[in-house]
Short mmCIF file of C-alpha atoms in Angstrom, two decimals:
data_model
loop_
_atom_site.label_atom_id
_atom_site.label_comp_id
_atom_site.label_asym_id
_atom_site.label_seq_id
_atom_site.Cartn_x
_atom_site.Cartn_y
_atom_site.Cartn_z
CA UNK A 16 13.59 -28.67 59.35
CA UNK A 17 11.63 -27.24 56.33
CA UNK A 18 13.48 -25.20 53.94
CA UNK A 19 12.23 -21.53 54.15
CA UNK A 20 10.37 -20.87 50.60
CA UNK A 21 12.36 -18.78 48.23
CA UNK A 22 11.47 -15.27 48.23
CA UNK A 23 9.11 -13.82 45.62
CA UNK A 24 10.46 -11.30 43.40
CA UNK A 25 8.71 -8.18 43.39
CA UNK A 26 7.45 -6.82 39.94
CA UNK A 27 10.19 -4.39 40.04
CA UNK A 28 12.64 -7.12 39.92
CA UNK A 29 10.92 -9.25 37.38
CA UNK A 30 10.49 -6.10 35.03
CA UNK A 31 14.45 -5.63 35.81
CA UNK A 32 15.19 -8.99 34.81
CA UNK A 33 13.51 -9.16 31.57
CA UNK A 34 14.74 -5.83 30.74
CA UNK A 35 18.00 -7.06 31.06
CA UNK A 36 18.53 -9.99 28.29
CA UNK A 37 20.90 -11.94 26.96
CA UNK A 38 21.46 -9.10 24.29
CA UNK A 39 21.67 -6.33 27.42
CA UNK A 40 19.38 -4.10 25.02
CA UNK A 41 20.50 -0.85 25.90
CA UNK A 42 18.25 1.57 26.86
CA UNK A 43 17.19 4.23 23.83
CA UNK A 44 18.97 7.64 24.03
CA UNK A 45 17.04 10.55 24.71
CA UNK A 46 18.99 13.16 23.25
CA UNK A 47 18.56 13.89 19.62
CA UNK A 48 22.50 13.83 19.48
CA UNK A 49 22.62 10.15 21.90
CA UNK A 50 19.66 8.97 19.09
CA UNK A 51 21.82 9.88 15.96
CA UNK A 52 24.70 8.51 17.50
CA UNK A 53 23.14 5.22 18.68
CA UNK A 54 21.65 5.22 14.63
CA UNK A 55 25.24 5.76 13.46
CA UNK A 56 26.60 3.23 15.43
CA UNK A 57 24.03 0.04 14.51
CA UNK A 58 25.29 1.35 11.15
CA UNK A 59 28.48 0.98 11.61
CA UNK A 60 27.80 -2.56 13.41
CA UNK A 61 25.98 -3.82 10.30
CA UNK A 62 28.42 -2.73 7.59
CA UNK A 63 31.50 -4.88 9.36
CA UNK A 64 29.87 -8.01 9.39
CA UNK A 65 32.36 -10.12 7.55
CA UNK A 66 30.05 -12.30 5.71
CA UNK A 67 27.73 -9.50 4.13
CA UNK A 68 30.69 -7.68 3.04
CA UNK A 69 29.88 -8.87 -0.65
CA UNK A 70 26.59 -7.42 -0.36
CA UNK A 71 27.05 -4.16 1.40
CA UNK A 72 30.02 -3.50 -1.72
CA UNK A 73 27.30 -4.54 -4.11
CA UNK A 74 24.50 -2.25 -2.42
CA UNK A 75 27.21 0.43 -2.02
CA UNK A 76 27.97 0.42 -6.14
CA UNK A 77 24.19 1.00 -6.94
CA UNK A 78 23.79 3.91 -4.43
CA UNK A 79 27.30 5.40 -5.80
CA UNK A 80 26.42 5.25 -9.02
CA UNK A 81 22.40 6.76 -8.81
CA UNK A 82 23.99 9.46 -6.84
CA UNK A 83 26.61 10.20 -9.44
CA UNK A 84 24.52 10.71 -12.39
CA UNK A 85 21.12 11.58 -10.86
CA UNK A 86 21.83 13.51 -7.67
CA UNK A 87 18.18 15.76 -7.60
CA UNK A 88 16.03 12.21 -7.55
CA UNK A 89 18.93 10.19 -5.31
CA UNK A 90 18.22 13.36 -2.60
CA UNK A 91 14.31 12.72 -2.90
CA UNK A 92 14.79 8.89 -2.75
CA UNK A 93 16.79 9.43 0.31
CA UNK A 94 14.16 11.68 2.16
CA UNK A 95 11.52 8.87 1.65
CA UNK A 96 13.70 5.95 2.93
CA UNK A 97 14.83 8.36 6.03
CA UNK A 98 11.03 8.69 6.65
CA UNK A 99 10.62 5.03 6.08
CA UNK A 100 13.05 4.21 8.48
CA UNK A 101 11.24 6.73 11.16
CA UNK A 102 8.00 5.41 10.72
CA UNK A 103 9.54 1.80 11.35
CA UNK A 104 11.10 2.79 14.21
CA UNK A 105 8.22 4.59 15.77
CA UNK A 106 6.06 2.04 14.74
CA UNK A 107 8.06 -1.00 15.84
CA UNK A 108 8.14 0.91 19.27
CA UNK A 109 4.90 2.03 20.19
CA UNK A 110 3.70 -1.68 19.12
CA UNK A 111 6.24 -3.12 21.97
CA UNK A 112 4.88 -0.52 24.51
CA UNK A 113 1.80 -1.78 24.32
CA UNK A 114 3.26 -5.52 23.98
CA UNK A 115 6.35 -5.74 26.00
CA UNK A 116 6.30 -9.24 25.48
CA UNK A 117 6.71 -8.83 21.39
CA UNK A 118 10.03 -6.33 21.95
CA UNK A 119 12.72 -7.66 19.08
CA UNK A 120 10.01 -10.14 17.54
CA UNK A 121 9.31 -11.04 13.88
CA UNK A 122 5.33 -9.59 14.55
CA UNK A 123 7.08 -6.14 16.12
CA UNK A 124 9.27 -5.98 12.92
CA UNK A 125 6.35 -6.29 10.66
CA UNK A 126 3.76 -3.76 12.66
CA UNK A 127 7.22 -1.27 12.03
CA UNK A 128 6.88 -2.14 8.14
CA UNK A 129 3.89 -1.20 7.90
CA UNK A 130 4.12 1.93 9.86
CA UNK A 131 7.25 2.80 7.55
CA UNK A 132 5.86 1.96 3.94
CA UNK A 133 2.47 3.73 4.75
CA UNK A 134 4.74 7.07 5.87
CA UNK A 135 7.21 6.13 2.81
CA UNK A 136 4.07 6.27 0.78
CA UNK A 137 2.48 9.65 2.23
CA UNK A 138 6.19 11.20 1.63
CA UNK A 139 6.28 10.50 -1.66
CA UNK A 140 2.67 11.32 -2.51
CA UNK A 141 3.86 14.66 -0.85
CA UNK A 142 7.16 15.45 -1.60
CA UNK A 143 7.01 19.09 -1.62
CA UNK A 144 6.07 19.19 1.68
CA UNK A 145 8.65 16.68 3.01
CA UNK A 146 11.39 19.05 1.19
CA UNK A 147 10.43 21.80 3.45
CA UNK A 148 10.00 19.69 6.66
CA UNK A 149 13.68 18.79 5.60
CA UNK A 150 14.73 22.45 5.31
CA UNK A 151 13.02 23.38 8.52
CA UNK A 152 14.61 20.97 10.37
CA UNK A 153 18.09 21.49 8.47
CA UNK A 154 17.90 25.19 9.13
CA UNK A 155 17.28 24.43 13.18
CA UNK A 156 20.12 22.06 13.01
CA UNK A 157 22.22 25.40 11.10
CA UNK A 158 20.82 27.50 13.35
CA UNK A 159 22.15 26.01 16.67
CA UNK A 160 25.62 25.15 15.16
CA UNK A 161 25.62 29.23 14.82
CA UNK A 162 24.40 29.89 17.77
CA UNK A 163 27.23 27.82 19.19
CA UNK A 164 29.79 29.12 17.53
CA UNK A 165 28.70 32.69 18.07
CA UNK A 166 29.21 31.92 21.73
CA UNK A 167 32.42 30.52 21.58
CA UNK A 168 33.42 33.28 19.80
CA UNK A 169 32.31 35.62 22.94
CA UNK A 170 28.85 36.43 21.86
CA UNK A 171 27.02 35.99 25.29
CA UNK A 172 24.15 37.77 24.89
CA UNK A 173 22.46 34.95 22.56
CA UNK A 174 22.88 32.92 25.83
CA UNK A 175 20.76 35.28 28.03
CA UNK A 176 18.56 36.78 25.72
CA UNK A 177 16.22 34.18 24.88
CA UNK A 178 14.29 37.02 22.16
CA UNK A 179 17.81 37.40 20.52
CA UNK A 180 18.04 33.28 20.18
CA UNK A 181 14.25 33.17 18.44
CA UNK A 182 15.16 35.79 16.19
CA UNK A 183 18.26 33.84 15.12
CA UNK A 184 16.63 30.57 14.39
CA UNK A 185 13.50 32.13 12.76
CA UNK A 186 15.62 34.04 10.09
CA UNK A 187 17.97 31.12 9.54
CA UNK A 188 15.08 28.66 9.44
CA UNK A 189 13.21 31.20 7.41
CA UNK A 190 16.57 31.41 4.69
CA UNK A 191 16.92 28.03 4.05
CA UNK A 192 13.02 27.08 3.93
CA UNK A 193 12.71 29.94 0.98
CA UNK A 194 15.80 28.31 -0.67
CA UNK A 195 14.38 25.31 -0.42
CA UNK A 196 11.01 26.00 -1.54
CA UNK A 197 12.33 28.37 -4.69
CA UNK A 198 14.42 25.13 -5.79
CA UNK A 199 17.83 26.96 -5.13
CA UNK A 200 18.99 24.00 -3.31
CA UNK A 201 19.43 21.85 -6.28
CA UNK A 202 22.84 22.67 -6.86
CA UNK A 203 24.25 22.27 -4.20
CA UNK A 204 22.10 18.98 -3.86
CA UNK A 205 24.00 17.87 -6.64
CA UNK A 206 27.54 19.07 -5.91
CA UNK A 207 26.45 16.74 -2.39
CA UNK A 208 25.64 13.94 -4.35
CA UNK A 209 28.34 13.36 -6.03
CA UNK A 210 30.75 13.80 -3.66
CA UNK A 211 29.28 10.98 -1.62
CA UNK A 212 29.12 9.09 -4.77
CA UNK A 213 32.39 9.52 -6.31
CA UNK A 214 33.56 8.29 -2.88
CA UNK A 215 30.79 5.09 -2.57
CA UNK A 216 31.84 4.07 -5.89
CA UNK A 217 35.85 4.69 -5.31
CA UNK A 218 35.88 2.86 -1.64
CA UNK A 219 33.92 -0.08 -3.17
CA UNK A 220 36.26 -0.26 -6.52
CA UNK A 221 39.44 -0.34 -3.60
CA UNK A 222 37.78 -3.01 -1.40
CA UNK A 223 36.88 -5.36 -4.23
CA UNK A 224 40.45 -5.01 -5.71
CA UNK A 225 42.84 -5.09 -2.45
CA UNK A 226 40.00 -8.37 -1.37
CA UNK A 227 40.78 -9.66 -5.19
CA UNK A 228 45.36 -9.58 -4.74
CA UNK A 229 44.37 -10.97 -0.84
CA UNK A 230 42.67 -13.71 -2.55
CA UNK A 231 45.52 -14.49 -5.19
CA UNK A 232 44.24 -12.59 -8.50
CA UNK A 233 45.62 -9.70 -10.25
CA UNK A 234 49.16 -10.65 -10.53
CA UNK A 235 49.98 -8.25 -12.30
CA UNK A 236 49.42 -5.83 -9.42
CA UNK A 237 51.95 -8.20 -7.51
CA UNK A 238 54.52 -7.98 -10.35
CA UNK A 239 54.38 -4.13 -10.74
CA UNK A 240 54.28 -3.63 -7.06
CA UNK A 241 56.93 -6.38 -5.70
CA UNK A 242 56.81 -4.42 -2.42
CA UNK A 243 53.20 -3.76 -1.69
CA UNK A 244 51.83 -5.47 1.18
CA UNK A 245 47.97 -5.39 0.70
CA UNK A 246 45.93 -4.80 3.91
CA UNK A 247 42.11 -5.35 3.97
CA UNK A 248 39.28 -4.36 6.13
CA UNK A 249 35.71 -4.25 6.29
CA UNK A 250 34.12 -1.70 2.81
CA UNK A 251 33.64 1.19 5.48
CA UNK A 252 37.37 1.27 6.16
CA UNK A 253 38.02 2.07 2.59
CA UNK A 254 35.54 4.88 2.82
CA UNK A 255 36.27 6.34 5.88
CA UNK A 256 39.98 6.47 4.41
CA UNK A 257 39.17 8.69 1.77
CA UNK A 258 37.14 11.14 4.34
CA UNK A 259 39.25 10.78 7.17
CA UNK A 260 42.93 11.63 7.29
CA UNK A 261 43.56 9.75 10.66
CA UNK A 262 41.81 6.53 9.85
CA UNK A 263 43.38 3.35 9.66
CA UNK A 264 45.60 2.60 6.64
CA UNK A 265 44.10 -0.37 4.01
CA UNK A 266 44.54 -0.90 0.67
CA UNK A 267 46.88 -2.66 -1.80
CA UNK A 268 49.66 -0.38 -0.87
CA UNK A 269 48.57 -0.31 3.07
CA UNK A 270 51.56 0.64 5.65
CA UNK A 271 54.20 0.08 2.79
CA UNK A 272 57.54 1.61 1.09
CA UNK A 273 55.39 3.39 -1.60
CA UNK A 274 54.13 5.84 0.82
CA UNK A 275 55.44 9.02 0.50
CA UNK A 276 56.66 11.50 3.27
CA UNK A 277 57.16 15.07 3.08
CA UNK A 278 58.22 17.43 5.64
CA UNK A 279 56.82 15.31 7.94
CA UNK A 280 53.71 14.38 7.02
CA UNK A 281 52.42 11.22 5.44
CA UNK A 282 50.76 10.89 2.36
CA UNK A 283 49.22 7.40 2.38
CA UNK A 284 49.41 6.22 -1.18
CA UNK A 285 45.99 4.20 -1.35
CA UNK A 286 44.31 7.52 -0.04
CA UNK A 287 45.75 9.71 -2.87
CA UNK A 288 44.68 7.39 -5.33
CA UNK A 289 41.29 7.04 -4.31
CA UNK A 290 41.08 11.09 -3.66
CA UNK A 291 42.18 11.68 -7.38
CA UNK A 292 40.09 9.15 -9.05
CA UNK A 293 37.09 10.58 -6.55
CA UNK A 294 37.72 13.85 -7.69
CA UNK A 295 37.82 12.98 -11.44
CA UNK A 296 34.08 11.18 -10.89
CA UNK A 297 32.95 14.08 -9.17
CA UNK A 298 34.37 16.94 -11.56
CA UNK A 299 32.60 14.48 -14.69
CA UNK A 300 29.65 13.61 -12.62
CA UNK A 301 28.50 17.22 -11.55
CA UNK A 302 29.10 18.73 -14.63
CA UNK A 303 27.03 16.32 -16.98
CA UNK A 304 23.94 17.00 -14.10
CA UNK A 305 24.41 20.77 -14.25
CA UNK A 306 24.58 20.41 -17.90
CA UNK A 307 21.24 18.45 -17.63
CA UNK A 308 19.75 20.67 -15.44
CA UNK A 309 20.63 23.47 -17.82
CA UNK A 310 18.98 21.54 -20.56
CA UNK A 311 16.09 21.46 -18.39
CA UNK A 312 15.35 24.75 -17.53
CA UNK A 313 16.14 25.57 -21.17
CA UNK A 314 13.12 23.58 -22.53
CA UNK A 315 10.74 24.77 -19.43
CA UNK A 316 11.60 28.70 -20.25
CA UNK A 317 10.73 27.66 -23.73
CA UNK A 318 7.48 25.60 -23.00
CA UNK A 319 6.48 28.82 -20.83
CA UNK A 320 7.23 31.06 -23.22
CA UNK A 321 5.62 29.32 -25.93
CA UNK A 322 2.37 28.86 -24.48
CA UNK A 323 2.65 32.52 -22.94
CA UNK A 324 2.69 33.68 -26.95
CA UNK A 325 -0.45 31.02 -27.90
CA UNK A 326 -2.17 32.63 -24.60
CA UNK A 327 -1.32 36.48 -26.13
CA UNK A 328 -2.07 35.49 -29.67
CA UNK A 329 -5.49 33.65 -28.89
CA UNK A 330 -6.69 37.16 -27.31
CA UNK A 331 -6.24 38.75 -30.21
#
């Protein structure tokens, strides 16, 4: 007897099997919170890959240190790389849609570059405006955290008054656009920037040295430390250390004798360190800026006021 012919798959099927790949590709989040922590996560993925760990460190000390002495332009760099990487991913996606076939191929990568350095370009032609996108979208983000926390709080009339919600995110929306666009951000842009950079530059300075007395250097560590057991880990374990009370201990003096308790609580020796040498970066690093930006708006009053006296005197 003939074998009965294997049934055909309907498209459904075939669409369900290609979906489903070696890589199982998960599907993309919908939420804005899913998206950013999908984003986060890839990031995460990428910076504890063991044999890029070099790298990352050495990518990690350039960002540190542009943030740490020029936090204003390190803030405007970083708006036109976030829109870069938007414009890839939007670009990179709407290719596939019309391509299925090309999804997580070289061409698909390169019809996203494009996408992203022709939106990188049009942010930095106009900056201004990308500043107050930024703020806009910052003060919705500010706005629903309050809005939130004014309901926790009891507040629920913002949740059934829909008039009382639009008035609350067009005045906070409204507050940080104006600070935004009157340049009152800047400070606090630069306390920001080196913070994160005190702590890029501090992480990458712990990794490099715990990876160096793993490795068998810096015996003189070893000799002043006889009972330090040094613990490594991937360069984002050294920086969530510093932010993160709770995160796993590494670090030359990682899980050892040398770290102190008191009252009960721990104080991890490697994360004191790194706090007080991040706080001594940060203390020199936003006061040379703010003296900079003093300088700065000392030489534009006097440029203004200079050519305000040529304008009065030419009159005459």
């Amino acid at each position: 007897a003939e074998a009965a012919p294997a049934p055909v798959p309907s498209e459904a099927v075939v669409e369900l099997a290609e979906g489903t790949s070696d890589n199982q590709t998960a599907a993309t989040p919908a939420t804005p919170k899913a998206v950013t922590k999908h984003i986060l996560d890839q990031v995460d993925h990428q910076m504890r890959k063991g044999s890029r760990q070099s790298i990352v460190v050495i990518v990690v000390c350039i960002i540190g240190a542009y943030l740490v002495f020029d936090g204003e332009t390190a803030f405007q760099c970083t708006l036109v790389v976030l829109v870069f990487g938007l414009g890839f991913v939007i670009g990179e996606s709407d290719f596939t849609d019309v391509w299925p076939t090309t999804r997580h191929t070289p061409i698909a990568r390169f019809v996203g570059l494009e996408v992203g350095l022709a939106a990188a370009i049009v942010a930095y032609l106009g900056l201004d405006g990308i500043i107050v996108i930024f703020a806009a979208v910052l003060g919705g983000l500010g706005a629903a955290e309050a809005k939130r926390g004014l309901a926790a709080m009891g507040c629920k009339t913002l949740e059934n008054d829909e008039r009382l919600v639009v008035a609350l995110y067009t005045v906070v929306v409204a507050v940080v656009v104006l600070m935004f666009s009157c340049k009152k951000h800047i400070r606090l842009t630069i306390l920001i920037c080196a913070a994160v950079g005190a702590s890029l530059l501090v992480s990458a300075l712990s990794w490099f040295i715990t990876s160096a007395v793993i490795g068998g250097h810096f015996h003189f560590i070893v000799s002043a430390f006889p009972h330090a057991t040094p613990k490594g880990g991937d360069w984002v374990d050294f920086f969530l250390l510093l932010w993160d009370a709770s995160a796993p201990d590494v670090g030359i003096f990682a899980d050892s004798r040398y770290n102190v308790d008191v009252q009960g609580a721990a104080y991890r020796t490697d994360r004191v360190v790194g706090m007080v040498l991040a706080a001594g970066i940060f203390y020199l690093s936003s006061r040379s800026q703010f003296r900079a930006l003093n300088e700065a708006d000392a030489r534009e009053l006097r440029s203004t006021g200079g050519a305000l006296q040529r304008a009065l005197l030419s009159e005459e």
